[in-house]
PDB file of C-alpha atoms and ligand atoms in Angstrom:
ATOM      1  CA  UNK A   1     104.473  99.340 100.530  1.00 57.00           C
ATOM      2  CA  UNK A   2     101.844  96.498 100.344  1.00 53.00           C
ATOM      3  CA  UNK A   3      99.417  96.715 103.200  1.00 53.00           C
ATOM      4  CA  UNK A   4      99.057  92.835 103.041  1.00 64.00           C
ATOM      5  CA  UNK A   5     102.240  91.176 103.852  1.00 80.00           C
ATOM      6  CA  UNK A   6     102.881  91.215 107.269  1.00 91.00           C
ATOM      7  CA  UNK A   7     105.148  94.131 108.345  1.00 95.00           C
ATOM      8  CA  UNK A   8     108.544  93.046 110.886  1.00 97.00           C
ATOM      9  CA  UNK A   9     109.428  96.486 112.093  1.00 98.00           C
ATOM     10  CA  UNK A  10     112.576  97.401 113.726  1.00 98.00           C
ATOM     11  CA  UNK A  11     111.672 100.858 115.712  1.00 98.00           C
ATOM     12  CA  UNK A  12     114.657 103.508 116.273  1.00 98.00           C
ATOM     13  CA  UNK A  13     113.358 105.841 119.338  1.00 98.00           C
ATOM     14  CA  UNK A  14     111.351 105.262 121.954  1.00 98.00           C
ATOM     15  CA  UNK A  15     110.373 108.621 122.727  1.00 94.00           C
ATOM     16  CA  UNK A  16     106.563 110.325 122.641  1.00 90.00           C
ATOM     17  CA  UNK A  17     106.384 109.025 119.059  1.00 94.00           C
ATOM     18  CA  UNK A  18     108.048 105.277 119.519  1.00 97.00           C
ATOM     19  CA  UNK A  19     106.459 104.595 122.274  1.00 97.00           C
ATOM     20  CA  UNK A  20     103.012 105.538 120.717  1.00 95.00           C
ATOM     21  CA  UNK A  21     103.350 103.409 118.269  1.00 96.00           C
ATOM     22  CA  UNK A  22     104.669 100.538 120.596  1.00 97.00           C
ATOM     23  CA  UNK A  23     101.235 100.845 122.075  1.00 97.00           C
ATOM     24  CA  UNK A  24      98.847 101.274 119.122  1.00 96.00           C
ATOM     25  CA  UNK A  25     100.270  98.201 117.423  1.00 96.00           C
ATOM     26  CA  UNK A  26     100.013  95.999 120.653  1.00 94.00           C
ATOM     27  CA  UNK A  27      96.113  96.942 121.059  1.00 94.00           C
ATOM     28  CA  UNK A  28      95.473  96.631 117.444  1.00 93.00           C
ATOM     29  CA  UNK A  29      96.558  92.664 116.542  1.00 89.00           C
ATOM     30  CA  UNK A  30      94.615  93.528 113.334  1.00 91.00           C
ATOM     31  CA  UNK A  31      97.632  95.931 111.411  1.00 90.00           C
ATOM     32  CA  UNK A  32      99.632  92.962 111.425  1.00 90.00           C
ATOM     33  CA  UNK A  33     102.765  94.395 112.139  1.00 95.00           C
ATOM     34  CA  UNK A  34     105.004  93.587 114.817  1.00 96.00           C
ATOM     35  CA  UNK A  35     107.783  95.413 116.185  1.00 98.00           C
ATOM     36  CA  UNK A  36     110.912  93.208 116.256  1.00 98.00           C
ATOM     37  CA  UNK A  37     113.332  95.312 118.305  1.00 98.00           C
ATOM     38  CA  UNK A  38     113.779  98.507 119.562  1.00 98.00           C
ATOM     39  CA  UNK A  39     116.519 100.790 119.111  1.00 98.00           C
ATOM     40  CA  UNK A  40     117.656 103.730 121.702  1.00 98.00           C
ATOM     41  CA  UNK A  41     120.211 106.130 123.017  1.00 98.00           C
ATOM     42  CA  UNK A  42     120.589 105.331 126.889  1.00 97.00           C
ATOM     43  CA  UNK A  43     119.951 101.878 127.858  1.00 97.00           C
ATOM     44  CA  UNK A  44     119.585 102.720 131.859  1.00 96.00           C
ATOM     45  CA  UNK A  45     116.070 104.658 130.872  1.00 97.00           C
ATOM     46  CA  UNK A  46     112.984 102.990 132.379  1.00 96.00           C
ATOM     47  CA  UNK A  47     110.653 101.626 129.884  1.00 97.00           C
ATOM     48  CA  UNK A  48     107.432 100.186 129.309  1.00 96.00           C
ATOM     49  CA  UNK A  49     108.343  97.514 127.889  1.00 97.00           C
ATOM     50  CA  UNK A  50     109.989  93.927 128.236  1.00 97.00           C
ATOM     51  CA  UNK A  51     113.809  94.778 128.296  1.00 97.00           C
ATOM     52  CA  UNK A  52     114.628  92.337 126.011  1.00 98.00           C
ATOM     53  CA  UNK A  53     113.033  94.397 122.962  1.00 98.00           C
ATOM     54  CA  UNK A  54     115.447  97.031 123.333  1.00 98.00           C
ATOM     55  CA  UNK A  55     119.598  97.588 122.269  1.00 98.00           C
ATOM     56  CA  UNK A  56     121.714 100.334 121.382  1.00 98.00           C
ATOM     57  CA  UNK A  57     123.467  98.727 117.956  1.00 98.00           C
ATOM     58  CA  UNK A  58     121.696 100.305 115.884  1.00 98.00           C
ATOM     59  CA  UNK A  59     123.525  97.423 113.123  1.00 98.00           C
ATOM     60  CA  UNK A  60     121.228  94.716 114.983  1.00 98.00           C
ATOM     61  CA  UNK A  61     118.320  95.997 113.507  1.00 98.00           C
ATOM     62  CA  UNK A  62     119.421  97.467 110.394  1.00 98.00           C
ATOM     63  CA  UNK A  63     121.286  94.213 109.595  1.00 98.00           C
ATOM     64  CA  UNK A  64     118.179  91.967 110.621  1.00 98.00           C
ATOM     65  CA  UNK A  65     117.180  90.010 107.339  1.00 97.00           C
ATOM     66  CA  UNK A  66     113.524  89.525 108.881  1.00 98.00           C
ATOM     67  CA  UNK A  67     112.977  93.381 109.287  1.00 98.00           C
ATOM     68  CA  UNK A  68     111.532  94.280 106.606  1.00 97.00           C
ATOM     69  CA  UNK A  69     110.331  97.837 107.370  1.00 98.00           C
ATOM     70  CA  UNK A  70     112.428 101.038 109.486  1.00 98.00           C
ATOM     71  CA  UNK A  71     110.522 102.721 111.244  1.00 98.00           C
ATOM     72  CA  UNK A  72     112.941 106.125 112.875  1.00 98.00           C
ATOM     73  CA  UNK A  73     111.450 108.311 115.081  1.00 97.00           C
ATOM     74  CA  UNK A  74     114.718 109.411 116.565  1.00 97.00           C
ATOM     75  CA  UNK A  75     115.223 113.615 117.806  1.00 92.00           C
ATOM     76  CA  UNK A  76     118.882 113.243 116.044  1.00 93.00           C
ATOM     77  CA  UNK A  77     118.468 114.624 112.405  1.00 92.00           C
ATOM     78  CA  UNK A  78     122.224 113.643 111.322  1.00 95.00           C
ATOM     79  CA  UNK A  79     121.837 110.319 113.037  1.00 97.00           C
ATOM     80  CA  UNK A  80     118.129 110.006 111.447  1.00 98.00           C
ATOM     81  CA  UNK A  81     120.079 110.089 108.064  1.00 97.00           C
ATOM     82  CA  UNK A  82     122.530 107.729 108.512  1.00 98.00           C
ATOM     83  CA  UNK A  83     119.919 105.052 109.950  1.00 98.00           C
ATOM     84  CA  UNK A  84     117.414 105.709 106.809  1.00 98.00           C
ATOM     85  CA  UNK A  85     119.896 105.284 104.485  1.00 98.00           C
ATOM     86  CA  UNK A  86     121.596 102.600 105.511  1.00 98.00           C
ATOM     87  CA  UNK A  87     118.094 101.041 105.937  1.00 98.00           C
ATOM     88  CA  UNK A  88     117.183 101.811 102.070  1.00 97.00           C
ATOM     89  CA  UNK A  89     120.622 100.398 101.083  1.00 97.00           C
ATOM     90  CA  UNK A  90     120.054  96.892 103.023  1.00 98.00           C
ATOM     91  CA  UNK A  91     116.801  97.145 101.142  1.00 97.00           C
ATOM     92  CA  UNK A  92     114.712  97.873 104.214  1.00 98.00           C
ATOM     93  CA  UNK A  93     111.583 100.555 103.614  1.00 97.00           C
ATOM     94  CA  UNK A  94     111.463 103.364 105.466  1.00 97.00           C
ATOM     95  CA  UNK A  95     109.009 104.956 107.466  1.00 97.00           C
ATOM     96  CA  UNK A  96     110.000 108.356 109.786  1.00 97.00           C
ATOM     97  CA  UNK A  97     108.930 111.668 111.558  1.00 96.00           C
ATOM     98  CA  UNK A  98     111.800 113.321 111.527  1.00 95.00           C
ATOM     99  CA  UNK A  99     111.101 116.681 109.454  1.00 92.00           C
ATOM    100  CA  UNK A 100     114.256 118.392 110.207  1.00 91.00           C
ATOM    101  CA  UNK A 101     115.823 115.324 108.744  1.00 94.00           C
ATOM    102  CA  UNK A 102     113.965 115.560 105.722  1.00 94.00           C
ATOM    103  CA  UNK A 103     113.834 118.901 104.980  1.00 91.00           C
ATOM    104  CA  UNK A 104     117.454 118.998 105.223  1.00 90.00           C
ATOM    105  CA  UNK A 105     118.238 115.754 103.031  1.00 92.00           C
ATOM    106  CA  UNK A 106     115.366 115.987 100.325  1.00 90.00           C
ATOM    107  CA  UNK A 107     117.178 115.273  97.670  1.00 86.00           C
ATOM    108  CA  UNK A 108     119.454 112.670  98.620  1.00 91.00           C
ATOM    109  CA  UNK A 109     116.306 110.699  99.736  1.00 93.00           C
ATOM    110  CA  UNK A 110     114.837 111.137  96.438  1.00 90.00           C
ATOM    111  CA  UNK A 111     118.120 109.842  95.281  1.00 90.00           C
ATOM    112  CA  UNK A 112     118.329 107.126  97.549  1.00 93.00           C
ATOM    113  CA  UNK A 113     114.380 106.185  96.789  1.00 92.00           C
ATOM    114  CA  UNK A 114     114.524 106.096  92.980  1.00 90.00           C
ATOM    115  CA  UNK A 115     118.068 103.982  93.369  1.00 93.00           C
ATOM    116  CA  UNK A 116     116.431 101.055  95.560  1.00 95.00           C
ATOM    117  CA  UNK A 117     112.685 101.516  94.090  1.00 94.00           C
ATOM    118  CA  UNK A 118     111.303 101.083  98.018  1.00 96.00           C
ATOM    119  CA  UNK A 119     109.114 103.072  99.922  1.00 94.00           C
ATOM    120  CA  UNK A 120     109.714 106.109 101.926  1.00 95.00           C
ATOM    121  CA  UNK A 121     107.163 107.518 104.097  1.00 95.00           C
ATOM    122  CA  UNK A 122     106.960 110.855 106.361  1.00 96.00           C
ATOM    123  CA  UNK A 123     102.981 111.011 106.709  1.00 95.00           C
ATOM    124  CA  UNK A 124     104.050 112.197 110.537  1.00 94.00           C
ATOM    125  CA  UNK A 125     106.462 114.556 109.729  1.00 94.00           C
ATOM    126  CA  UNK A 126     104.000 117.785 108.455  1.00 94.00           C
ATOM    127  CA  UNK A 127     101.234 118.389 110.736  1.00 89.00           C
ATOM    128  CA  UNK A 128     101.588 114.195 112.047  1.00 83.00           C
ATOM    129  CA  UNK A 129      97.646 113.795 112.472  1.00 81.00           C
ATOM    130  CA  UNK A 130      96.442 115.374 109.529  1.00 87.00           C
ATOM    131  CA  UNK A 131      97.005 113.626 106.400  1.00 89.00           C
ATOM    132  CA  UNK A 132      98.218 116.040 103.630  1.00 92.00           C
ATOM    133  CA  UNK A 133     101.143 114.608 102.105  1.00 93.00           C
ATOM    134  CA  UNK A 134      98.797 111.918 101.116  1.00 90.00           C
ATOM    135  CA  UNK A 135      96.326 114.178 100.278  1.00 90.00           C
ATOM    136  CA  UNK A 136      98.032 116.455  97.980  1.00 90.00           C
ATOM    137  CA  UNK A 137      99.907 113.515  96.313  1.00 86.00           C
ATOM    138  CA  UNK A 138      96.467 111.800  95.465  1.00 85.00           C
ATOM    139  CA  UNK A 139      93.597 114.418  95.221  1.00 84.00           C
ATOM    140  CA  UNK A 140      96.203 117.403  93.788  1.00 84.00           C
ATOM    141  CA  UNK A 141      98.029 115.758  92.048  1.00 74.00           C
ATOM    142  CA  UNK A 142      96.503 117.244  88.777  1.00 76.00           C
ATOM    143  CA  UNK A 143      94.945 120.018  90.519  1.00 76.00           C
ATOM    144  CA  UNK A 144      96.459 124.065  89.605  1.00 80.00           C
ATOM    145  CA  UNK A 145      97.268 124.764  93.477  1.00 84.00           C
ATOM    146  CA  UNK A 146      97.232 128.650  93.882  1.00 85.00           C
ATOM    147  CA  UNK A 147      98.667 128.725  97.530  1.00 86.00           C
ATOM    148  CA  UNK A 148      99.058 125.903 100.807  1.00 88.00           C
ATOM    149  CA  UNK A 149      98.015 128.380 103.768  1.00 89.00           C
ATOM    150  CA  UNK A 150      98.371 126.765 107.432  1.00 88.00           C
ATOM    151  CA  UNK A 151      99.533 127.176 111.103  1.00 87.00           C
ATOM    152  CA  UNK A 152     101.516 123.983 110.830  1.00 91.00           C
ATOM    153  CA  UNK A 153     103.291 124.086 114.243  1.00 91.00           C
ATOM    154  CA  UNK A 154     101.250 123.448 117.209  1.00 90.00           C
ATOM    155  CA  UNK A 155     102.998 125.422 119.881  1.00 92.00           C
ATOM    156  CA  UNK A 156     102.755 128.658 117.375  1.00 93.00           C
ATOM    157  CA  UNK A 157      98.719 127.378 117.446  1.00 93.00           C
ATOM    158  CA  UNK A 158      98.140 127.276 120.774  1.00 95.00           C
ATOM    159  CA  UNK A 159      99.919 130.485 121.412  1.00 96.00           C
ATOM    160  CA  UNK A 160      98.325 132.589 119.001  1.00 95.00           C
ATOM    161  CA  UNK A 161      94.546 131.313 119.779  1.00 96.00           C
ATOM    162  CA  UNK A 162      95.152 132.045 123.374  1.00 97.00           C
ATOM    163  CA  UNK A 163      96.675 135.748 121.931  1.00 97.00           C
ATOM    164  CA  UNK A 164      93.555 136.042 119.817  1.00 96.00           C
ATOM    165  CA  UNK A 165      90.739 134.776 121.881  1.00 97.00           C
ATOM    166  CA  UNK A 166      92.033 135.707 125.647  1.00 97.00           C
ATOM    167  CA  UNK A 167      94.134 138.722 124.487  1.00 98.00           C
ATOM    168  CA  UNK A 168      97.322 137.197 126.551  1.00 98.00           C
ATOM    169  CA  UNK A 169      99.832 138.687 125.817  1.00 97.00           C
ATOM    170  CA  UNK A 170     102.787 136.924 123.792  1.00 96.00           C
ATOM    171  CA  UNK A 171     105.101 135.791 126.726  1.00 96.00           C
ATOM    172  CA  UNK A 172     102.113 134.728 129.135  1.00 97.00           C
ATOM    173  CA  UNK A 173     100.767 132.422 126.216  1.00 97.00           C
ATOM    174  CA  UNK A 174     103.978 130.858 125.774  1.00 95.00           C
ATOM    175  CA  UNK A 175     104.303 130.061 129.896  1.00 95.00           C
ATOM    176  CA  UNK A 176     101.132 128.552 129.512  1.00 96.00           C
ATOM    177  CA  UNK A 177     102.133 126.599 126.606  1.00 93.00           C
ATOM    178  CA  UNK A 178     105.159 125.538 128.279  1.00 90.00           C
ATOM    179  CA  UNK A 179     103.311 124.169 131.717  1.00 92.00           C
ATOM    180  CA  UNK A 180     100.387 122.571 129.747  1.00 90.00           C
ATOM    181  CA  UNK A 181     103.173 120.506 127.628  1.00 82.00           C
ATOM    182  CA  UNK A 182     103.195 122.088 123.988  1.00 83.00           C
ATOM    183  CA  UNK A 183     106.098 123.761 123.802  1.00 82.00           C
ATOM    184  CA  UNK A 184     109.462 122.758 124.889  1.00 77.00           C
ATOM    185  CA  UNK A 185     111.623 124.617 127.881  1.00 77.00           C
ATOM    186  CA  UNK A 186     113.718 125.571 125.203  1.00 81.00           C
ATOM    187  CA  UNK A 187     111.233 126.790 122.782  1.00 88.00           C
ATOM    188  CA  UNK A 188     113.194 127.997 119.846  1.00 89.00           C
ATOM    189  CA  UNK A 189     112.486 125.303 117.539  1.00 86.00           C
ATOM    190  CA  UNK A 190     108.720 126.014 117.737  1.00 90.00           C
ATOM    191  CA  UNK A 191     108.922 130.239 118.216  1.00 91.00           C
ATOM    192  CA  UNK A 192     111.343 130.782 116.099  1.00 90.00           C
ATOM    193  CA  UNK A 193     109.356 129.083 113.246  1.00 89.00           C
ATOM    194  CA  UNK A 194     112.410 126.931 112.349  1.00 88.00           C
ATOM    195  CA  UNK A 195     109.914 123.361 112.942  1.00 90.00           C
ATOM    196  CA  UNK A 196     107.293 125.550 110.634  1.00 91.00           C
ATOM    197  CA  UNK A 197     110.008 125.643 108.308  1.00 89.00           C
ATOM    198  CA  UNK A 198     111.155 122.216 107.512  1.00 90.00           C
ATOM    199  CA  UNK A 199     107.559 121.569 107.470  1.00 92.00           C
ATOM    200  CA  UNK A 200     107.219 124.057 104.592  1.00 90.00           C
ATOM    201  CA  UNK A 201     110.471 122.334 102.820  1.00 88.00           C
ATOM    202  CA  UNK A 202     108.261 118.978 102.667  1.00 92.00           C
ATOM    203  CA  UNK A 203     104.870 120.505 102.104  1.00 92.00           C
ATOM    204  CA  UNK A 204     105.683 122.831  99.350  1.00 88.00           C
ATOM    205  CA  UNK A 205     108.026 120.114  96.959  1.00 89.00           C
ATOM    206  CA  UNK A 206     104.614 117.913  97.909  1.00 89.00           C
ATOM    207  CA  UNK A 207     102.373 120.912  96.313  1.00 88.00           C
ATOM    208  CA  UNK A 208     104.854 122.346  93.698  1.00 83.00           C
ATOM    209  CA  UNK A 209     107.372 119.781  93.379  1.00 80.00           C
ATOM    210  CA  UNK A 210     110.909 121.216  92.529  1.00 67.00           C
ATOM    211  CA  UNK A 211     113.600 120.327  94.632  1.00 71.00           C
ATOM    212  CA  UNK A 212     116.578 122.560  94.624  1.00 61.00           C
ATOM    213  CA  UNK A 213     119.880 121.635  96.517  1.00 52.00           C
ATOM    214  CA  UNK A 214     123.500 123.129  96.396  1.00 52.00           C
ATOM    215  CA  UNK A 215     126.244 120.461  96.221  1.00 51.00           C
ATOM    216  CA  UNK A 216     129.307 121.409  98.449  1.00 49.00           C
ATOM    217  CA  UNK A 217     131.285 122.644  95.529  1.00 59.00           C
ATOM    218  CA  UNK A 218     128.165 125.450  94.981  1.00 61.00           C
ATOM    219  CA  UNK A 219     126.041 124.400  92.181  1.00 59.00           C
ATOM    220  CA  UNK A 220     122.631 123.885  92.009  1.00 57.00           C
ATOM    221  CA  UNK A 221     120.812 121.546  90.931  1.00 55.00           C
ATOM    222  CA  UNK A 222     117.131 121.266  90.186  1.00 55.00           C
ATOM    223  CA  UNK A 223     115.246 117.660  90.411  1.00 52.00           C
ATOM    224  CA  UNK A 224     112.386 117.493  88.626  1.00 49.00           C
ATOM    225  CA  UNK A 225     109.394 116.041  90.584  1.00 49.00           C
ATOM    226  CA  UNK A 226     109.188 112.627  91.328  1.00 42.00           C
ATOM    227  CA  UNK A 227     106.432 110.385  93.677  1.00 41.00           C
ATOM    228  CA  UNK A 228     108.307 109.670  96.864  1.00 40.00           C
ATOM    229  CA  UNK A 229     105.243 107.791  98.479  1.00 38.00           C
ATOM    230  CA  UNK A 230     104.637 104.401  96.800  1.00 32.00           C
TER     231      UNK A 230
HETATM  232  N1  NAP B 301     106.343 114.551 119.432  1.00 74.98           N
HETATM  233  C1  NAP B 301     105.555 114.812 118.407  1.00 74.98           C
HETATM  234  O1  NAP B 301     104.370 115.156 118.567  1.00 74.98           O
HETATM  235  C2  NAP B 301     106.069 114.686 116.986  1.00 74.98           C
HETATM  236  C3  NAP B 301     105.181 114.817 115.927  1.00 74.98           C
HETATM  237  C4  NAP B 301     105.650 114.647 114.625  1.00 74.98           C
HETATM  238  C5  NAP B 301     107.006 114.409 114.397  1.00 74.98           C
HETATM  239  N2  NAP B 301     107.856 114.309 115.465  1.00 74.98           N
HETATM  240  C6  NAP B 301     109.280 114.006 115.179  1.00 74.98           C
HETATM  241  O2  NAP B 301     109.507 112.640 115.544  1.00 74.98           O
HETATM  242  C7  NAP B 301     110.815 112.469 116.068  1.00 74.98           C
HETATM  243  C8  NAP B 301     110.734 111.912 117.487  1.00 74.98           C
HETATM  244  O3  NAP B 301     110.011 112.800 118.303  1.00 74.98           O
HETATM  245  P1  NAP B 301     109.668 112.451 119.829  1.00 74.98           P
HETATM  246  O4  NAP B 301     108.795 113.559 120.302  1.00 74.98           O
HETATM  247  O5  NAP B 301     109.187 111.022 119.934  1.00 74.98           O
HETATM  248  O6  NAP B 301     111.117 112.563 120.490  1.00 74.98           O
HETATM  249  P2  NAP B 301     111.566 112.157 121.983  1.00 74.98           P
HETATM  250  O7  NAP B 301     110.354 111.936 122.839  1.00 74.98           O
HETATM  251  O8  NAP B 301     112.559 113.149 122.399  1.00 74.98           O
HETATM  252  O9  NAP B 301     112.273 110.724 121.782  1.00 74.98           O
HETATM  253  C9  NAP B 301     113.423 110.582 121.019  1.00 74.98           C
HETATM  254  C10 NAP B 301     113.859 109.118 121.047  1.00 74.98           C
HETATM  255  O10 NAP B 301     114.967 108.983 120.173  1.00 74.98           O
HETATM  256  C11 NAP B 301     115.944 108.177 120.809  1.00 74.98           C
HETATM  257  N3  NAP B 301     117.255 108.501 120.223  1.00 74.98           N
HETATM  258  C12 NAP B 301     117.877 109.700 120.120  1.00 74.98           C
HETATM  259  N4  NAP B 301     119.050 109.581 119.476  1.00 74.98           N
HETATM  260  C13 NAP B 301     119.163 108.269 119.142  1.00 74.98           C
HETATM  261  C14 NAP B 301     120.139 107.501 118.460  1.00 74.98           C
HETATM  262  N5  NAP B 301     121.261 108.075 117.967  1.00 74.98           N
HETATM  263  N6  NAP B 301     119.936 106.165 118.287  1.00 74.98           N
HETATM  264  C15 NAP B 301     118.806 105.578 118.759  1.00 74.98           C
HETATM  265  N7  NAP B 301     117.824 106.248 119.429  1.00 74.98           N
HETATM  266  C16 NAP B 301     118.015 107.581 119.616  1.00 74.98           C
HETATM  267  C17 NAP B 301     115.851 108.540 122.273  1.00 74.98           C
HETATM  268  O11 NAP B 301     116.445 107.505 123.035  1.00 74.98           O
HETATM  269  P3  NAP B 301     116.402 107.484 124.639  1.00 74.98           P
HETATM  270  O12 NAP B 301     114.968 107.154 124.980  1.00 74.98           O
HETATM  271  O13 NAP B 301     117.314 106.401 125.003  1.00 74.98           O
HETATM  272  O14 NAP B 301     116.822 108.853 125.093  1.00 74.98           O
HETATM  273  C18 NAP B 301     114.319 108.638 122.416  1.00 74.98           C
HETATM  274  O15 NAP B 301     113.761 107.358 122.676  1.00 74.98           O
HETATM  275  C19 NAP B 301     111.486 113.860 116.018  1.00 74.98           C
HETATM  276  O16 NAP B 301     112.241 113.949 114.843  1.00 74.98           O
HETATM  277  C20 NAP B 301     110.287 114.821 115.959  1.00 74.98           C
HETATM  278  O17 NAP B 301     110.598 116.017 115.284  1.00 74.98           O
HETATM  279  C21 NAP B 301     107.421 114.443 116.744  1.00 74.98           C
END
């Protein structure tokens, strides 16, 4: 994706994510990027910002012949799917967070990437404020990598410093986590290491670079490695 030409983003999700990004790009004129409109799930939510940026048809952004870039930061990974790769196929790039998304349709994103040739970027998706992906796609690229060793989930963080350092006890740690905001009421995603794990999925083709899949009739199929980021 050129960082010159000016970017005309259509945003699905206006959640912690969306609306962070709403807010960077209005206090930072410099990116030049601009988000056109604003797709969500229920229109009667308050927002913080003008109502006329937002709809529901998801078809009025991904059918938009100005937006040139799809930015999907939905909490829907089925939904996330169909909006990406409609996106690729009206020859819209792709940026998104959502790792459960990706982990679960690897391949068919590869697929979809090498068919249209445009970019597809998930920076945000593994550990959002760290740059690996990047990382091990330019600087180990070439490298032998013996092993990728991190606490990639920040809930899981949280709770196990506060286990280590304050010996709390398991449950107590995870209250805490829960009042102070880093882990959900419901925090099986997180606990249960299934967010750790689609994490993993993307890290470890990043690092190692085979992606296996079974089709629905049961075979597998290896892909050999192949750049996603461009
Ligand atoms: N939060 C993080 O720190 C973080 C970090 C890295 C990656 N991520 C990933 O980024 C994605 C978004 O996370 P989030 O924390 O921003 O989620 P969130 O706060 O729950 O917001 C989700 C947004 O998606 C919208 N949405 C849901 N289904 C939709 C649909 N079918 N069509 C259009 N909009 C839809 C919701 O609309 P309404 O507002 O109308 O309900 C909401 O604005 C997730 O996949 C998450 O795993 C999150």
């Amino acid at each position: 994706m050129s960082v010159h030409r000016k970017l005309t983003i259509g945003l699905f999700g206006f959640g912690v994510v969306g609306e962070g990004l709403y807010k960077i790009l209005q206090k930072t004129p410099s990116l030049n990027a601009t988000i056109k409109k604003v797709c969500i799930k229920h229109p009667d939510k308050k927002r913080n910002a003008p109502d006329e940026l937002f709809t529901t048809d998801r078809n009025v952004l991904l059918n938009d012949s100005e937006i040139n870039v799809i930015v999907e930061v939905i909490n829907e990974s089925e939904e996330a799917f169909q909006i990406v790769s409609t996106a690729l196929r009206n020859g819209k790039e792709v940026v998104s967070a959502s790792k459960k998304m990706i982990a679960e349709h690897f391949a068919e994103l590869l697929q979809l990437q090498k068919e249209t040739g445009l970019a597809v970027l998930y920076e945000a998706s593994s550990c959002a404020s760290i740059p690996i992906i990047r990382n091990l796609e330019e600087y180990y690229d070439n490298d032998l990598l013996h092993s990728l060793k991190a606490i990639v989930n920040g809930s899981t963080n949280f709770i196990l410093t506060k286990m280590f350092e304050e010996k709390l006890e398991f449950r107590d740690a995870l209250i805490l986590a829960q009042q102070l905001g880093f882990a959900e009421a419901d925090p099986k995603l997180d606990i249960d290491g299934y967010d750790a794990l689609n994490k993993w999925v993307i890290l470890l083709n990043h690092a190692y670079g085979i992606v296996e899949y079974r089709t629905l009739a049961g075979q597998m199929h290896r892909l050999p490695r192949r750049k996603i980021l461009i």
